[in-house]
Amino acid sequence: MSGAPARRRAAGLLAGLALAVVLGAGSALATLWLASRALPARDGWLFDARVGSAQAGPYTRALVAIGGLLALGRDETMYWLARTDGAGAPLRSRCRYRIAGPVPGARWWSVAAYADDHFLFANDAGRYAWGADAARDGRFEIVTGPLAPDDAPVAWLPTPGDRGLVLVLRLYMPDASVARDPHALPLPRVEPIGACR
């Protein structure tokens, strides 16, 4: 008789522990998701000055750990993310986009396309980012999409499949003016090309 109540108590404790773990992990993930959406956006680009700095709190650090593996410190690199185009529509890999703007002030810079799982798109072209090699006369233009564009010359970033798309603009060793006031950086426009099915 004494074995049955002990088993019920143990089962109750295990169920309570499992519920606590699920609720704790769920609330942490929900907080991270909300925090990632609360960053200030400009023309579809998100920038958080706390990333890579001593001012980064636990949620900012957790966001970087989840989505920015191998991210460098703020004194070396600055990052902007775009999950939407300039009009606010979510970016999709099956669609074509033009990313164009002035060459950013930095020793080295790049624009890369990531899938919504925070990994680069596997592609036969072996192209994952463009930088100075996409620039002419102080400006650059990059096209994303699942198929190579017909018009040449074009810097093309392959984005196969049908999933969320995240663009990352990186500035390595940014100019002093950009490091001082990141929000003054002229950001590239992200515009859809044609209709997206």
Coordinates of N, CA and C in Angstrom, one line a residue:
M1 N 0.8 -1.2 0.0 CA 0.0 0.0 0.0 C 0.9 1.2 0.0
S2 N 1.9 1.3 0.8 CA 2.7 2.5 0.9 C 3.5 2.7 -0.4
G3 N 3.7 1.7 -1.3 CA 4.4 1.9 -2.6 C 3.5 2.8 -3.6
A4 N 2.2 2.6 -3.6 CA 1.4 3.3 -4.6 C 1.4 4.8 -4.3
P5 N 1.2 5.3 -3.0 CA 1.2 6.7 -2.8 C 2.6 7.3 -3.1
A6 N 3.6 6.6 -2.8 CA 5.0 7.1 -3.1 C 5.2 7.3 -4.6
R7 N 4.7 6.3 -5.4 CA 4.8 6.4 -6.8 C 4.0 7.6 -7.4
R8 N 2.8 7.8 -6.8 CA 2.0 8.9 -7.2 C 2.6 10.3 -6.9
R9 N 3.3 10.4 -5.7 CA 4.0 11.6 -5.3 C 5.2 11.8 -6.3
A10 N 5.9 10.7 -6.6 CA 7.1 10.8 -7.5 C 6.6 11.2 -8.9
A11 N 5.5 10.7 -9.4 CA 4.9 11.0 -10.7 C 4.5 12.5 -10.7
G12 N 3.9 12.9 -9.6 CA 3.4 14.3 -9.5 C 4.6 15.3 -9.5
L13 N 5.7 14.9 -8.8 CA 6.9 15.7 -8.8 C 7.5 15.8 -10.2
L14 N 7.6 14.7 -10.9 CA 8.1 14.7 -12.2 C 7.3 15.5 -13.2
A15 N 6.0 15.4 -13.0 CA 5.1 16.2 -13.9 C 5.2 17.7 -13.6
G16 N 5.4 18.0 -12.3 CA 5.6 19.4 -12.0 C 6.9 20.0 -12.5
L17 N 7.9 19.1 -12.4 CA 9.3 19.5 -12.9 C 9.2 19.7 -14.4
A18 N 8.6 18.8 -15.1 CA 8.5 18.9 -16.6 C 7.7 20.2 -17.0
L19 N 6.6 20.5 -16.3 CA 5.9 21.7 -16.5 C 6.7 22.9 -16.3
A20 N 7.5 22.9 -15.2 CA 8.3 24.1 -14.9 C 9.4 24.3 -16.0
V21 N 10.0 23.2 -16.5 CA 11.0 23.3 -17.6 C 10.3 23.8 -18.8
V22 N 9.2 23.3 -19.2 CA 8.5 23.8 -20.4 C 8.1 25.2 -20.3
L23 N 7.5 25.6 -19.2 CA 7.1 27.0 -19.0 C 8.3 27.9 -19.0
G24 N 9.4 27.5 -18.3 CA 10.6 28.4 -18.3 C 11.3 28.6 -19.6
A25 N 11.4 27.4 -20.3 CA 12.0 27.5 -21.7 C 11.2 28.3 -22.6
G26 N 9.9 28.1 -22.5 CA 8.9 28.8 -23.4 C 8.9 30.3 -23.2
S27 N 8.9 30.7 -21.9 CA 8.9 32.1 -21.6 C 10.3 32.8 -22.0
A28 N 11.4 32.0 -21.9 CA 12.7 32.6 -22.3 C 12.7 32.8 -23.8
L29 N 12.2 31.8 -24.5 CA 12.2 31.9 -26.0 C 11.2 33.0 -26.5
A30 N 10.1 33.1 -25.8 CA 9.2 34.2 -26.1 C 9.8 35.6 -25.9
T31 N 10.5 35.7 -24.8 CA 11.2 37.0 -24.4 C 12.2 37.3 -25.5
L32 N 13.0 36.3 -25.9 CA 14.0 36.5 -26.9 C 13.4 36.9 -28.2
W33 N 12.3 36.2 -28.6 CA 11.6 36.6 -29.9 C 11.1 38.0 -29.8
L34 N 10.5 38.4 -28.7 CA 10.0 39.8 -28.6 C 11.1 40.8 -28.6
A35 N 12.2 40.4 -27.9 CA 13.4 41.4 -27.9 C 14.0 41.5 -29.3
S36 N 14.0 40.5 -30.1 CA 14.6 40.6 -31.4 C 13.7 41.5 -32.3
R37 N 12.4 41.6 -32.0 CA 11.5 42.4 -32.8 C 11.5 43.8 -32.3
A38 N 12.1 44.1 -31.2 CA 12.0 45.4 -30.6 C 13.2 46.3 -31.0
L39 N 14.1 45.8 -31.8 CA 15.2 46.6 -32.2 C 14.8 47.8 -33.1
P40 N 15.4 48.9 -33.1 CA 15.0 50.0 -33.9 C 15.3 49.7 -35.4
A41 N 14.3 49.9 -36.3 CA 14.5 49.6 -37.7 C 14.4 50.9 -38.5
R42 N 15.2 50.9 -39.6 CA 15.2 52.0 -40.5 C 15.3 51.4 -41.9
D43 N 14.3 51.7 -42.8 CA 14.3 51.1 -44.2 C 14.4 49.6 -44.2
G44 N 13.9 49.0 -43.2 CA 13.9 47.5 -43.1 C 15.1 47.0 -42.4
W45 N 16.1 47.8 -42.1 CA 17.4 47.3 -41.5 C 17.3 47.5 -40.0
L46 N 17.7 46.5 -39.2 CA 17.7 46.6 -37.8 C 19.2 46.8 -37.3
F47 N 19.4 47.6 -36.3 CA 20.7 47.8 -35.7 C 20.6 47.9 -34.2
D48 N 21.4 47.2 -33.5 CA 21.4 47.3 -32.0 C 22.8 47.7 -31.6
A49 N 23.0 48.9 -31.1 CA 24.3 49.4 -30.7 C 24.9 48.6 -29.5
R50 N 24.1 47.8 -28.8 CA 24.5 47.0 -27.7 C 25.3 45.8 -28.1
V51 N 25.0 45.3 -29.3 CA 25.6 44.0 -29.8 C 27.1 44.2 -29.9
G52 N 27.8 43.3 -29.2 CA 29.2 43.3 -29.2 C 29.9 44.3 -28.3
S53 N 29.0 44.9 -27.4 CA 29.6 45.9 -26.5 C 29.4 45.5 -25.1
A54 N 30.0 46.2 -24.2 CA 29.9 45.9 -22.7 C 28.5 46.2 -22.2
Q55 N 27.7 47.0 -23.0 CA 26.3 47.3 -22.6 C 25.3 46.2 -22.9
A56 N 25.8 45.2 -23.6 CA 24.9 44.1 -24.0 C 24.4 43.3 -22.7
G57 N 23.1 43.3 -22.6 CA 22.5 42.5 -21.4 C 22.4 41.1 -21.8
P58 N 21.8 40.3 -20.9 CA 21.7 38.8 -21.1 C 20.8 38.5 -22.3
Y59 N 19.7 39.2 -22.6 CA 18.9 38.9 -23.7 C 19.6 39.2 -25.0
T60 N 20.3 40.4 -25.1 CA 21.1 40.7 -26.3 C 22.1 39.7 -26.5
R61 N 22.8 39.2 -25.5 CA 23.9 38.2 -25.7 C 23.3 36.9 -26.1
A62 N 22.1 36.6 -25.6 CA 21.4 35.3 -26.0 C 21.0 35.4 -27.5
L63 N 20.5 36.6 -27.9 CA 20.1 36.7 -29.3 C 21.4 36.5 -30.2
V64 N 22.5 37.1 -29.8 CA 23.7 36.9 -30.6 C 24.2 35.5 -30.6
A65 N 24.1 34.8 -29.5 CA 24.5 33.4 -29.4 C 23.6 32.5 -30.3
I66 N 22.3 32.8 -30.4 CA 21.5 32.0 -31.2 C 21.6 32.4 -32.7
G67 N 21.7 33.6 -33.1 CA 21.7 34.0 -34.5 C 22.9 34.6 -35.0
G68 N 23.9 34.8 -34.2 CA 25.2 35.4 -34.7 C 26.4 34.7 -34.3
L69 N 26.4 33.4 -34.6 CA 27.6 32.6 -34.2 C 28.9 33.2 -34.8
L70 N 29.9 33.2 -34.0 CA 31.2 33.8 -34.3 C 31.2 35.3 -34.6
A71 N 30.2 36.0 -34.0 CA 30.1 37.4 -34.2 C 31.3 38.1 -33.4
L72 N 31.8 39.1 -34.0 CA 32.9 39.9 -33.4 C 32.4 41.0 -32.5
G73 N 33.3 41.6 -31.8 CA 33.0 42.7 -30.9 C 32.7 44.0 -31.6
R74 N 32.0 44.9 -31.0 CA 31.6 46.1 -31.6 C 32.8 47.0 -32.0
D75 N 34.0 46.9 -31.3 CA 35.1 47.6 -31.7 C 35.7 47.2 -33.1
E76 N 35.3 46.0 -33.5 CA 35.9 45.4 -34.8 C 34.8 45.4 -35.9
T77 N 33.6 45.1 -35.6 CA 32.5 44.9 -36.6 C 31.2 45.5 -36.1
M78 N 30.4 46.0 -37.1 CA 29.1 46.4 -36.8 C 28.2 45.7 -37.8
Y79 N 27.0 45.3 -37.3 CA 26.0 44.5 -38.0 C 24.7 45.1 -38.2
W80 N 24.1 45.1 -39.4 CA 22.7 45.5 -39.6 C 22.0 44.3 -40.2
L81 N 20.8 44.0 -39.8 CA 20.0 42.9 -40.3 C 18.7 43.4 -41.0
A82 N 18.3 42.8 -42.1 CA 17.1 43.1 -42.7 C 16.3 41.8 -42.9
R83 N 15.1 41.8 -42.3 CA 14.1 40.7 -42.4 C 12.9 41.1 -43.3
T84 N 12.9 42.4 -43.6 CA 11.8 42.9 -44.4 C 12.4 43.8 -45.5
D85 N 11.6 44.0 -46.6 CA 12.1 45.0 -47.6 C 11.8 46.4 -47.1
G86 N 12.1 47.4 -47.9 CA 12.0 48.8 -47.5 C 10.5 49.2 -47.2
A87 N 9.5 48.4 -47.8 CA 8.1 48.7 -47.5 C 7.6 47.9 -46.3
G88 N 8.4 47.1 -45.7 CA 8.0 46.3 -44.5 C 7.5 44.9 -44.8
A89 N 7.5 44.4 -46.0 CA 7.1 43.1 -46.3 C 8.2 42.1 -46.0
P90 N 7.8 40.9 -45.3 CA 8.8 39.9 -45.0 C 9.6 39.4 -46.2
L91 N 10.9 39.3 -46.1 CA 11.7 38.7 -47.1 C 11.6 37.2 -47.2
R92 N 11.5 36.7 -48.5 CA 11.3 35.3 -48.8 C 12.4 34.9 -49.8
S93 N 12.9 33.7 -49.6 CA 14.0 33.2 -50.5 C 13.5 33.0 -51.9
R94 N 12.3 32.7 -52.1 CA 11.8 32.4 -53.5 C 11.6 33.7 -54.3
C95 N 11.7 34.9 -53.6 CA 11.5 36.1 -54.3 C 12.8 36.7 -54.7
R96 N 12.8 37.7 -55.7 CA 14.0 38.4 -56.1 C 14.0 39.8 -55.5
Y97 N 15.2 40.2 -55.0 CA 15.3 41.5 -54.4 C 16.6 42.2 -55.0
R98 N 16.5 43.5 -55.0 CA 17.7 44.4 -55.3 C 18.1 45.1 -54.1
I99 N 19.3 44.9 -53.7 CA 19.9 45.6 -52.6 C 20.9 46.6 -53.2
A100 N 20.7 47.9 -53.0 CA 21.5 48.9 -53.7 C 21.7 50.1 -52.8
G101 N 22.9 50.7 -52.8 CA 23.1 51.9 -52.1 C 24.6 52.3 -52.2
P102 N 24.9 53.4 -51.4 CA 26.3 53.8 -51.5 C 27.2 52.8 -50.7
V103 N 28.5 52.7 -51.2 CA 29.5 51.9 -50.5 C 29.6 52.4 -49.1
P104 N 29.4 51.5 -48.1 CA 29.5 52.0 -46.7 C 31.0 52.2 -46.3
G105 N 31.2 53.2 -45.4 CA 32.5 53.5 -44.9 C 33.1 52.5 -44.0
A106 N 34.0 51.7 -44.4 CA 34.6 50.7 -43.6 C 35.8 50.2 -44.3
R107 N 36.7 49.5 -43.6 CA 37.9 48.9 -44.2 C 37.5 47.8 -45.1
W108 N 36.5 47.0 -44.7 CA 35.9 45.9 -45.5 C 34.5 45.8 -45.1
W109 N 33.6 45.4 -46.1 CA 32.2 45.3 -45.8 C 31.6 44.1 -46.7
S110 N 30.5 43.6 -46.3 CA 29.8 42.6 -47.1 C 28.3 42.6 -46.8
V111 N 27.6 42.0 -47.8 CA 26.2 41.7 -47.6 C 26.0 40.2 -47.8
A112 N 25.4 39.5 -46.9 CA 25.3 38.1 -47.0 C 23.8 37.8 -46.8
A113 N 23.4 36.6 -47.4 CA 22.0 36.2 -47.3 C 22.0 34.9 -46.5
Y114 N 21.1 34.9 -45.5 CA 21.0 33.8 -44.6 C 19.5 33.3 -44.6
A115 N 19.3 32.0 -44.4 CA 18.0 31.4 -44.3 C 17.5 31.7 -42.9
D116 N 16.2 31.5 -42.7 CA 15.6 31.8 -41.4 C 16.1 30.9 -40.2
D117 N 16.9 29.9 -40.5 CA 17.6 29.1 -39.5 C 18.9 29.6 -39.1
H118 N 19.3 30.8 -39.6 CA 20.6 31.5 -39.3 C 21.8 30.8 -40.0
F119 N 21.6 30.0 -41.0 CA 22.7 29.4 -41.7 C 22.6 29.9 -43.2
L120 N 23.8 29.9 -43.8 CA 23.9 30.4 -45.2 C 23.1 29.4 -46.1
F121 N 22.6 29.9 -47.2 CA 21.9 29.0 -48.2 C 23.0 28.1 -48.9
A122 N 22.7 26.8 -48.9 CA 23.6 25.9 -49.7 C 23.2 26.2 -51.2
N123 N 24.3 26.4 -52.0 CA 24.0 26.7 -53.4 C 25.2 26.2 -54.3
D124 N 24.8 25.8 -55.5 CA 25.8 25.3 -56.5 C 26.8 26.4 -56.9
A125 N 26.4 27.6 -56.8 CA 27.4 28.7 -57.3 C 28.5 28.9 -56.2
G126 N 28.3 28.5 -55.0 CA 29.3 28.7 -54.0 C 29.4 30.2 -53.6
R127 N 28.4 31.0 -53.7 CA 28.4 32.4 -53.5 C 27.5 32.7 -52.2
Y128 N 28.1 33.3 -51.2 CA 27.4 33.5 -50.0 C 27.3 35.0 -49.6
A129 N 28.1 35.8 -50.2 CA 28.2 37.2 -49.8 C 28.8 38.0 -50.9
W130 N 28.6 39.3 -51.0 CA 29.2 40.2 -51.9 C 29.7 41.4 -51.1
G131 N 30.8 42.0 -51.5 CA 31.3 43.2 -50.9 C 31.8 44.1 -51.9
A132 N 33.1 44.6 -51.8 CA 33.6 45.6 -52.7 C 33.6 45.1 -54.2
D133 N 33.6 43.8 -54.4 CA 33.6 43.3 -55.8 C 32.2 43.6 -56.5
A134 N 31.2 44.1 -55.7 CA 29.9 44.4 -56.3 C 29.8 45.9 -56.5
A135 N 30.8 46.7 -56.2 CA 30.8 48.2 -56.2 C 31.4 48.7 -57.4
R136 N 30.7 49.8 -57.9 CA 31.2 50.6 -59.0 C 30.9 52.1 -58.7
D137 N 31.9 53.0 -58.9 CA 31.7 54.4 -58.7 C 31.0 54.8 -57.4
G138 N 31.5 54.2 -56.3 CA 31.0 54.5 -55.0 C 29.6 54.0 -54.6
R139 N 29.1 53.1 -55.5 CA 27.8 52.5 -55.2 C 27.9 51.0 -55.4
F140 N 26.9 50.2 -54.9 CA 26.9 48.8 -55.1 C 25.4 48.4 -55.4
E141 N 25.3 47.2 -56.1 CA 24.0 46.6 -56.4 C 24.2 45.1 -56.3
I142 N 23.3 44.5 -55.6 CA 23.3 43.0 -55.4 C 21.9 42.6 -55.6
V143 N 21.7 41.4 -56.3 CA 20.4 40.8 -56.6 C 20.4 39.5 -55.9
T144 N 19.3 39.2 -55.2 CA 19.1 37.9 -54.6 C 17.9 37.2 -55.3
G145 N 17.9 35.9 -55.2 CA 16.8 35.1 -55.8 C 17.3 33.7 -56.0
P146 N 16.3 32.8 -56.3 CA 16.7 31.4 -56.5 C 17.4 31.1 -57.8
L147 N 17.1 31.9 -58.8 CA 17.8 31.7 -60.1 C 18.6 32.9 -60.5
A148 N 19.7 32.7 -61.2 CA 20.6 33.8 -61.7 C 19.8 34.7 -62.6
P149 N 20.0 36.0 -62.4 CA 19.3 37.0 -63.3 C 19.8 36.9 -64.7
D150 N 19.0 37.3 -65.7 CA 19.4 37.3 -67.1 C 20.2 38.5 -67.4
D151 N 20.0 39.6 -66.7 CA 20.7 40.9 -67.0 C 22.1 40.8 -66.3
A152 N 23.0 41.3 -67.1 CA 24.4 41.3 -66.6 C 25.0 42.7 -66.8
P153 N 26.0 43.1 -66.1 CA 26.6 42.4 -65.0 C 25.8 42.6 -63.7
V154 N 25.7 41.5 -63.0 CA 24.9 41.6 -61.7 C 25.6 40.7 -60.7
A155 N 25.7 41.3 -59.5 CA 26.2 40.5 -58.3 C 25.0 39.8 -57.8
W156 N 25.0 38.4 -57.9 CA 23.9 37.6 -57.5 C 24.2 36.8 -56.3
L157 N 23.2 36.8 -55.3 CA 23.3 36.0 -54.1 C 22.2 34.9 -54.3
P158 N 22.5 33.7 -54.5 CA 21.5 32.6 -54.6 C 20.8 32.4 -53.3
T159 N 19.4 32.3 -53.4 CA 18.6 32.0 -52.2 C 17.6 30.9 -52.6
P160 N 18.0 29.7 -52.7 CA 17.1 28.6 -53.2 C 16.1 28.3 -52.1
G161 N 15.0 27.7 -52.6 CA 14.0 27.2 -51.7 C 12.9 28.2 -51.4
D162 N 12.0 27.9 -50.4 CA 10.9 28.8 -50.1 C 10.9 28.9 -48.5
R163 N 11.6 29.9 -48.0 CA 11.7 30.1 -46.6 C 12.0 31.5 -46.3
G164 N 12.1 31.9 -45.0 CA 12.4 33.2 -44.7 C 13.9 33.6 -45.1
L165 N 14.1 34.9 -45.3 CA 15.4 35.3 -45.8 C 15.8 36.5 -44.8
V166 N 17.1 36.4 -44.4 CA 17.7 37.5 -43.6 C 18.9 38.0 -44.3
L167 N 19.0 39.3 -44.5 CA 20.2 39.9 -45.1 C 21.0 40.5 -44.0
V168 N 22.3 40.3 -44.1 CA 23.2 40.9 -43.0 C 24.2 41.8 -43.7
L169 N 24.3 43.0 -43.3 CA 25.3 44.0 -43.7 C 26.3 44.1 -42.6
R170 N 27.6 43.8 -43.0 CA 28.7 43.8 -42.0 C 29.7 44.9 -42.4
L171 N 30.1 45.6 -41.4 CA 31.1 46.6 -41.6 C 32.3 46.3 -40.7
Y172 N 33.4 45.9 -41.3 CA 34.6 45.5 -40.5 C 35.5 46.8 -40.4
M173 N 35.9 47.1 -39.2 CA 36.7 48.3 -39.0 C 36.0 49.5 -39.6
P174 N 34.8 49.9 -39.2 CA 34.0 51.0 -39.8 C 34.7 52.3 -39.6
D175 N 34.5 53.3 -40.5 CA 35.0 54.6 -40.4 C 34.6 55.2 -39.0
A176 N 35.5 56.1 -38.5 CA 35.2 56.7 -37.2 C 33.8 57.4 -37.2
S177 N 33.4 58.0 -38.2 CA 32.1 58.7 -38.2 C 31.0 57.7 -38.1
V178 N 31.1 56.5 -38.7 CA 30.1 55.5 -38.6 C 30.1 54.9 -37.2
A179 N 31.3 54.6 -36.6 CA 31.4 54.1 -35.3 C 30.8 55.0 -34.3
R180 N 31.0 56.3 -34.5 CA 30.5 57.3 -33.6 C 28.9 57.4 -33.6
D181 N 28.4 57.4 -34.9 CA 27.0 57.6 -35.1 C 26.5 56.6 -36.1
P182 N 26.2 55.3 -35.7 CA 25.8 54.3 -36.6 C 24.5 54.6 -37.3
H183 N 23.6 55.4 -36.7 CA 22.3 55.7 -37.3 C 22.4 56.7 -38.4
A184 N 23.5 57.3 -38.6 CA 23.7 58.2 -39.7 C 24.2 57.5 -41.0
L185 N 24.5 56.2 -40.9 CA 25.0 55.5 -42.1 C 23.9 55.4 -43.1
P186 N 24.2 55.8 -44.4 CA 23.2 55.6 -45.4 C 23.0 54.2 -45.7
L187 N 21.9 53.6 -45.5 CA 21.6 52.2 -45.7 C 21.2 51.9 -47.1
P188 N 21.5 50.7 -47.6 CA 21.0 50.3 -48.9 C 19.5 50.1 -48.9
R189 N 18.9 50.3 -50.0 CA 17.5 50.0 -50.2 C 17.4 48.5 -50.5
V190 N 16.3 47.9 -50.0 CA 16.0 46.5 -50.3 C 14.6 46.5 -51.0
E191 N 14.6 46.2 -52.3 CA 13.3 46.4 -53.1 C 13.1 45.1 -53.8
P192 N 11.8 44.6 -53.8 CA 11.4 43.4 -54.6 C 11.6 43.7 -56.1
I193 N 12.0 42.7 -56.8 CA 12.0 42.8 -58.3 C 10.9 42.0 -58.9
G194 N 9.9 42.6 -59.4 CA 8.8 41.9 -60.0 C 7.8 41.4 -58.9
A195 N 6.9 40.6 -59.3 CA 5.9 40.0 -58.4 C 6.5 38.7 -57.8
C196 N 6.2 38.5 -56.6 CA 6.7 37.3 -55.9 C 5.5 36.3 -55.8
R197 N 5.7 35.1 -56.4 CA 4.6 34.1 -56.3 C 4.7 33.3 -55.0

